[in-house]
Coordinates of C-alpha atoms in Angstrom, one line a residue:
Chain A
M1 CA 10.1 20.5 7.8
E2 CA 11.7 23.6 6.3
S3 CA 8.8 24.4 4.2
L4 CA 6.5 24.0 6.8
K5 CA 8.6 26.6 9.1
K6 CA 9.0 29.0 6.8
R7 CA 5.2 29.0 6.2
I8 CA 4.7 29.3 9.7
L9 CA 7.2 31.6 10.3
E10 CA 5.7 34.1 7.3
D11 CA 1.8 33.4 8.2
A12 CA 1.2 32.3 11.7
I13 CA -0.5 34.9 14.0
I14 CA 0.6 34.8 18.1
K15 CA -2.6 35.7 20.1
K16 CA -3.5 36.2 23.9
G17 CA -2.9 32.8 25.7
N18 CA -0.4 31.1 23.9
I19 CA -2.7 30.9 21.1
I20 CA -1.0 30.6 17.6
K21 CA -3.1 31.0 14.6
V22 CA -2.4 29.6 11.5
D23 CA -6.0 29.2 10.5
S24 CA -4.5 31.1 7.1
F25 CA -3.1 27.6 5.5
L26 CA -4.0 24.9 8.0
N27 CA -6.8 25.0 10.2
H28 CA -9.9 27.1 8.4
Q29 CA -8.2 27.8 5.1
M30 CA -6.3 25.3 3.7
D31 CA -3.6 24.8 1.8
T32 CA -3.8 21.6 -0.4
R33 CA -0.1 21.6 -2.4
L34 CA 1.2 22.3 1.8
L35 CA -0.9 19.3 2.6
N36 CA 0.6 17.1 0.2
D37 CA 4.0 18.0 1.1
I38 CA 2.9 17.5 4.8
G39 CA 1.5 14.0 3.5
K40 CA 4.7 13.0 1.6
E41 CA 6.5 14.0 5.0
I42 CA 4.9 11.9 6.8
K43 CA 5.2 8.7 4.7
S44 CA 8.6 9.3 4.6
L45 CA 9.1 9.2 8.5
F46 CA 7.2 6.1 8.9
A47 CA 8.4 4.4 5.1
D48 CA 9.1 1.5 6.6
K49 CA 6.2 1.0 9.0
K50 CA 3.0 -1.3 8.4
V51 CA -0.1 1.2 8.4
T52 CA -3.7 -0.2 7.8
K53 CA -5.2 2.7 8.8
I54 CA -5.0 6.5 9.6
I55 CA -7.0 8.2 12.3
T56 CA -7.7 11.5 13.3
I57 CA -10.4 13.9 15.0
E58 CA -12.6 16.5 13.5
A59 CA -12.2 18.9 12.2
S60 CA -9.0 20.3 10.8
G61 CA -7.1 16.9 11.0
I62 CA -9.4 15.7 8.5
G63 CA -7.8 17.6 5.9
I64 CA -4.3 16.6 6.9
A65 CA -5.4 12.8 7.2
V66 CA -7.3 12.8 3.7
I67 CA -4.0 13.9 1.9
A68 CA -1.4 11.7 4.0
S69 CA -3.6 8.9 3.1
Q70 CA -2.8 9.2 -0.5
Y71 CA 0.9 8.4 0.4
F72 CA 0.0 5.0 2.1
D73 CA -1.6 3.8 -0.7
Y74 CA -4.9 5.1 -0.2
V75 CA -5.6 3.5 3.3
P76 CA -8.8 4.3 5.0
V77 CA -9.0 7.2 7.2
V78 CA -11.4 7.5 10.4
F79 CA -12.3 10.5 12.6
A80 CA -13.5 10.4 15.9
K81 CA -16.4 12.9 16.1
K82 CA -17.7 15.2 18.9
A83 CA -20.8 15.2 18.9
K84 CA -23.4 12.3 19.0
S85 CA -25.0 12.3 15.6
A86 CA -28.2 10.5 14.6
N87 CA -25.3 8.7 11.7
L88 CA -23.4 7.4 14.1
D89 CA -23.5 3.6 15.5
D90 CA -24.3 2.9 18.8
D91 CA -21.8 0.5 19.1
C92 CA -18.8 3.3 19.8
Y93 CA -15.3 4.0 21.3
T94 CA -15.8 6.7 23.5
S95 CA -13.1 8.8 25.3
K96 CA -13.0 12.1 26.7
V97 CA -11.3 15.2 25.7
K98 CA -10.7 18.6 26.6
S99 CA -10.3 21.2 24.2
Y100 CA -7.6 23.5 25.2
T101 CA -8.4 26.3 22.1
K102 CA -12.5 26.1 23.4
G103 CA -12.2 25.1 26.9
V104 CA -14.4 22.3 27.0
T105 CA -14.2 18.7 27.6
C106 CA -16.6 16.6 25.0
D107 CA -17.1 13.0 24.3
I108 CA -15.1 11.8 21.2
Q109 CA -16.5 8.7 19.2
M110 CA -15.2 6.1 16.9
A111 CA -17.5 3.3 15.7
K112 CA -16.2 0.4 16.6
R113 CA -16.7 -1.7 13.2
Y114 CA -14.0 0.9 11.9
L115 CA -11.2 0.1 14.3
N116 CA -10.1 -3.7 15.2
A117 CA -7.4 -5.3 16.7
D118 CA -5.8 -6.4 13.3
D119 CA -5.2 -2.6 12.3
H120 CA -2.0 -0.8 12.5
V121 CA -2.9 2.7 13.1
L122 CA -1.4 5.9 12.4
I123 CA -2.6 9.1 14.4
V124 CA -2.6 12.3 13.0
D125 CA -3.5 16.3 14.1
D126 CA -2.9 19.7 13.3
F127 CA -1.7 20.4 16.7
L128 CA -0.5 18.9 20.0
A129 CA -0.4 21.1 23.1
E130 CA -1.0 19.2 26.2
G131 CA -1.8 16.1 24.2
Q132 CA -5.9 15.4 25.0
A133 CA -6.7 14.8 21.4
M134 CA -4.1 12.9 21.2
F135 CA -4.1 10.7 24.2
G136 CA -8.2 10.1 23.5
L137 CA -7.0 8.9 20.2
I138 CA -4.4 6.7 21.8
D139 CA -7.1 5.5 24.3
L140 CA -9.9 4.7 21.1
V141 CA -6.7 2.6 19.7
K142 CA -6.2 1.0 22.9
Q143 CA -10.2 0.6 23.3
S144 CA -10.0 -1.3 20.1
G145 CA -6.9 -3.9 20.6
A146 CA -5.2 -2.3 17.4
T147 CA -1.1 -1.3 17.0
L148 CA -0.5 2.3 17.9
V149 CA 2.4 3.0 14.9
G150 CA 2.9 6.2 16.2
C151 CA 1.3 9.7 15.8
V152 CA 2.2 12.9 13.9
S153 CA 1.1 16.5 15.2
V154 CA 2.1 19.0 12.1
I155 CA 2.9 21.6 14.7
E156 CA 3.5 21.1 18.3
K157 CA 3.9 23.5 20.9
G158 CA 6.9 22.2 22.7
Y159 CA 6.6 24.7 25.8
Q160 CA 3.7 22.5 26.8
N161 CA 3.2 18.9 28.1
G162 CA 2.0 16.6 25.5
G163 CA 4.8 16.1 23.5
R164 CA 6.9 15.1 26.5
L165 CA 4.1 13.0 28.0
L166 CA 3.7 11.1 24.7
R167 CA 7.6 10.5 24.6
E168 CA 8.0 9.4 28.1
Q169 CA 5.8 6.8 27.4
G170 CA 7.6 5.3 24.1
I171 CA 5.2 6.3 22.1
H172 CA 6.5 7.2 18.3
L173 CA 5.9 10.9 18.0
E174 CA 6.5 13.0 15.2
S175 CA 6.2 16.6 14.8
L176 CA 6.8 18.1 12.2
A177 CA 7.5 21.9 13.4
I178 CA 8.2 21.8 16.9
I179 CA 7.9 25.6 18.6
E180 CA 10.0 26.4 21.7
S181 CA 8.6 29.7 22.0
A182 CA 5.9 32.1 20.7
D183 CA 6.1 35.9 22.2
E184 CA 6.6 39.8 20.9
N185 CA 10.0 38.6 19.7
G186 CA 8.7 35.9 17.0
I187 CA 8.6 32.6 17.0
K188 CA 11.1 30.3 17.9
F189 CA 11.6 26.3 16.6
K190 CA 13.9 24.1 18.1
D191 CA 16.4 22.3 16.5
Chain B
M1 CA -21.3 8.7 -11.0
E2 CA -21.5 5.3 -11.6
S3 CA -18.5 4.2 -9.3
L4 CA -20.3 6.0 -6.2
K5 CA -23.8 4.8 -7.3
K6 CA -22.4 1.0 -7.1
R7 CA -20.7 2.2 -3.5
I8 CA -23.8 3.1 -2.2
L9 CA -25.7 -0.1 -3.0
E10 CA -23.4 -2.0 -1.6
D11 CA -22.4 0.2 1.7
A12 CA -25.1 1.9 2.4
I13 CA -27.7 1.2 5.4
I14 CA -30.9 2.9 5.3
K15 CA -31.8 3.6 9.1
K16 CA -35.3 4.8 10.5
G17 CA -36.2 8.5 9.9
N18 CA -35.1 8.7 5.9
I19 CA -31.5 8.8 7.1
I20 CA -29.2 6.9 4.9
K21 CA -25.8 5.9 6.4
V22 CA -22.6 5.4 4.1
D23 CA -20.3 6.1 7.1
S24 CA -18.4 3.3 5.9
F25 CA -16.7 5.0 3.2
L26 CA -17.9 8.9 3.1
N27 CA -18.4 10.8 6.6
H28 CA -16.8 8.6 9.2
Q29 CA -14.5 6.2 7.6
M30 CA -13.5 7.8 4.4
D31 CA -11.7 5.9 1.3
T32 CA -9.6 8.2 -0.3
R33 CA -9.4 6.3 -3.6
L34 CA -13.4 6.9 -3.8
L35 CA -12.7 10.5 -2.8
N36 CA -10.2 11.0 -5.9
D37 CA -12.8 9.6 -8.2
I38 CA -15.2 12.1 -6.7
G39 CA -12.8 14.7 -7.0
K40 CA -12.2 14.2 -10.7
E41 CA -15.5 13.9 -11.4
I42 CA -16.4 17.3 -9.6
K43 CA -13.6 18.5 -12.1
S44 CA -15.3 17.5 -15.4
L45 CA -18.6 18.8 -14.5
F46 CA -17.0 22.3 -13.7
A47 CA -13.9 21.9 -16.3
D48 CA -14.2 25.3 -17.9
K49 CA -15.3 27.4 -15.1
K50 CA -13.2 29.5 -13.1
V51 CA -12.6 28.2 -9.4
T52 CA -10.3 30.4 -7.1
K53 CA -11.7 29.1 -3.9
I54 CA -13.6 25.8 -2.8
I55 CA -16.0 26.3 0.3
T56 CA -17.2 23.5 2.6
I57 CA -19.0 22.6 6.1
E58 CA -17.0 20.8 9.0
A59 CA -16.9 18.3 9.4
S60 CA -17.4 15.2 6.7
G61 CA -17.2 18.4 3.6
I62 CA -13.3 18.7 4.2
G63 CA -12.3 15.4 3.2
I64 CA -14.2 15.7 -0.3
A65 CA -13.3 19.4 -0.7
V66 CA -9.6 19.0 0.1
I67 CA -8.9 16.0 -2.4
A68 CA -11.1 18.0 -4.9
S69 CA -8.9 20.7 -4.9
Q70 CA -5.5 18.8 -6.0
Y71 CA -8.3 18.9 -9.5
F72 CA -8.6 22.2 -9.6
D73 CA -4.9 23.7 -9.6
Y74 CA -4.8 23.1 -5.7
V75 CA -7.0 26.4 -4.8
P76 CA -7.6 27.1 -1.0
V77 CA -10.2 25.7 0.5
V78 CA -12.1 26.9 3.1
F79 CA -14.6 25.5 5.9
A80 CA -17.2 27.1 7.7
K81 CA -16.8 26.2 11.5
K82 CA -19.9 25.5 13.8
A83 CA -18.9 26.3 16.8
K84 CA -17.3 29.2 18.3
S85 CA -12.9 29.1 18.9
A86 CA -10.7 30.9 20.4
N87 CA -8.9 30.3 17.2
L88 CA -11.2 31.9 14.9
D89 CA -11.1 35.9 14.1
D90 CA -14.0 38.3 15.3
D91 CA -14.5 39.2 11.8
C92 CA -16.5 36.4 10.5
Y93 CA -19.5 36.0 8.5
T94 CA -21.9 34.1 9.8
S95 CA -25.3 32.0 8.8
K96 CA -27.9 30.1 10.4
V97 CA -28.0 26.4 9.9
K98 CA -30.4 23.6 11.3
S99 CA -29.0 19.9 11.2
Y100 CA -31.3 17.1 9.7
T101 CA -29.5 14.4 11.8
K102 CA -28.3 16.2 14.8
G103 CA -31.6 17.9 15.0
V104 CA -30.1 21.4 16.3
T105 CA -29.9 24.5 14.9
C106 CA -26.2 26.5 14.9
D107 CA -24.4 29.3 13.9
I108 CA -22.0 28.4 11.1
Q109 CA -18.9 31.0 10.6
M110 CA -16.2 32.1 8.3
A111 CA -13.4 34.5 8.5
K112 CA -14.0 37.3 6.1
R113 CA -10.2 37.6 5.3
Y114 CA -10.7 34.1 3.8
L115 CA -13.8 35.3 1.2
N116 CA -13.8 38.5 -0.8
A117 CA -15.5 40.2 -3.8
D118 CA -12.6 38.6 -6.1
D119 CA -13.4 34.4 -5.0
H120 CA -15.1 32.5 -7.6
V121 CA -16.8 29.6 -5.1
L122 CA -17.7 26.2 -5.5
I123 CA -19.6 24.9 -2.7
V124 CA -19.0 21.3 -1.7
D125 CA -20.5 18.9 0.5
D126 CA -21.2 15.3 1.3
F127 CA -25.3 15.2 1.8
L128 CA -27.7 17.6 0.1
A129 CA -31.2 16.9 1.9
E130 CA -33.2 19.8 2.8
G131 CA -30.4 21.7 2.0
Q132 CA -30.1 23.8 5.1
A133 CA -26.2 23.5 5.0
M134 CA -25.6 24.6 1.4
F135 CA -28.4 27.6 1.5
G136 CA -26.0 28.9 4.7
L137 CA -22.7 28.3 2.5
I138 CA -24.8 30.1 -0.1
D139 CA -25.6 32.9 2.6
L140 CA -21.8 33.0 3.1
V141 CA -20.9 33.3 -0.5
K142 CA -23.4 36.3 -0.6
Q143 CA -22.5 38.3 2.1
S144 CA -19.2 38.1 0.8
G145 CA -20.0 39.7 -2.5
A146 CA -18.3 36.6 -4.2
T147 CA -19.6 34.9 -7.2
L148 CA -20.9 31.6 -6.7
V149 CA -19.6 28.9 -9.3
G150 CA -22.1 26.2 -8.3
C151 CA -23.1 23.8 -5.7
V152 CA -21.9 20.0 -5.7
S153 CA -23.5 17.3 -3.5
V154 CA -22.2 14.0 -3.4
I155 CA -25.5 12.2 -2.4
E156 CA -28.9 14.4 -2.9
K157 CA -31.8 12.7 -1.0
G158 CA -34.0 13.1 -4.3
Y159 CA -37.1 12.9 -2.1
Q160 CA -36.4 16.2 -0.1
N161 CA -36.5 19.6 -1.2
G162 CA -33.3 21.0 -1.3
G163 CA -32.3 20.1 -4.9
R164 CA -35.5 21.5 -6.1
L165 CA -35.3 24.4 -4.1
L166 CA -31.8 25.1 -5.3
R167 CA -32.1 24.4 -9.2
E168 CA -35.3 26.8 -8.7
Q169 CA -33.2 29.6 -7.4
G170 CA -30.9 29.1 -10.7
I171 CA -27.9 27.7 -9.0
H172 CA -25.5 25.2 -10.7
L173 CA -26.2 22.3 -9.0
E174 CA -24.4 19.0 -9.5
S175 CA -25.4 16.0 -7.5
L176 CA -23.3 13.2 -8.0
A177 CA -25.6 10.7 -6.9
I178 CA -29.5 11.5 -6.7
I179 CA -31.1 8.9 -4.5
E180 CA -35.0 8.7 -5.2
S181 CA -36.0 6.4 -2.7
A182 CA -34.9 4.4 -0.1
D183 CA -36.8 1.8 2.0
E184 CA -37.1 -1.6 2.8
N185 CA -37.2 -2.6 -0.9
G186 CA -33.7 -1.0 -0.8
I187 CA -32.2 2.5 -2.8
K188 CA -33.2 3.8 -6.0
F189 CA -31.5 6.4 -7.9
K190 CA -33.3 9.0 -10.3
D191 CA -32.0 8.7 -13.7

């Protein structure tokens, strides 16, 4: 997705520890015009697929998922929660996810009544690095018996393992920008 | 907002401890068509006001804020973060917020470079009870020197203190549905 790559080159900041900061437009401050372009792109990549639900994980995925839903005839969005809340159902699918940027492992939860065997699910998230969040979400889908249509990461770090592991499992993964390297020489994308 | 009240009557579940669950359409599973109606309503309530930024707090506020932004000419959305992430700027506004549903106090953070004295800020959140999250967000706005245009809560619990405290301070607060009581007799709204 050229407009996204252009934006990454203009505004992303590379930090120590392979961290690519895109919080000026994607995951802290959000450019909702760009999110709309991303939503349209996701629809074009899954145009012929039946999708009844879009799922993501809090927090950064939510903005992308709700905007994308508008291009899928407003299918419901459900986000996995990272912490137990008094508001959450007792009856949840749960999985374990390790956060690359926060360095902690947490349980993620999704109320069973919002994901079931009839659903055709598209998973959307902002970043794909080692794939921990994505595999956690896929685990929730498996537990529900739903059909996994595919996974979308807005930005994939191509030099980490998540994308390869997902593709090796035959999962339909679409990454809107795949970063091949990010260092003092700047950011290079995979063609 | 009549369509919202209707939806609350149809789908909200009242739980012990004054907790009103609307997670089938607002803050776990999200009905993005309803979110669009909410976004339009927010715009109509602040139609004549200059708004350069919409801010909210993770996680439930994000979906509402990004959809609402589309009706404010796609102004940037910034969400306050509840946990320190390696991705977050060192230079942040911070405030303390107690969560009513989670029973814990946490620091909220917003990178200083995304909120400054030139901004005209609309604050959006899903629930208003004691107003802790809203006062935390207002504190961030004050620290930045920005102009606070107003606050929007999708659902206000009128029998708790947040709304009264905000209005007493002269803050322009709009709640799209104000619940007067929620008990075994069902939900009643304030007119």
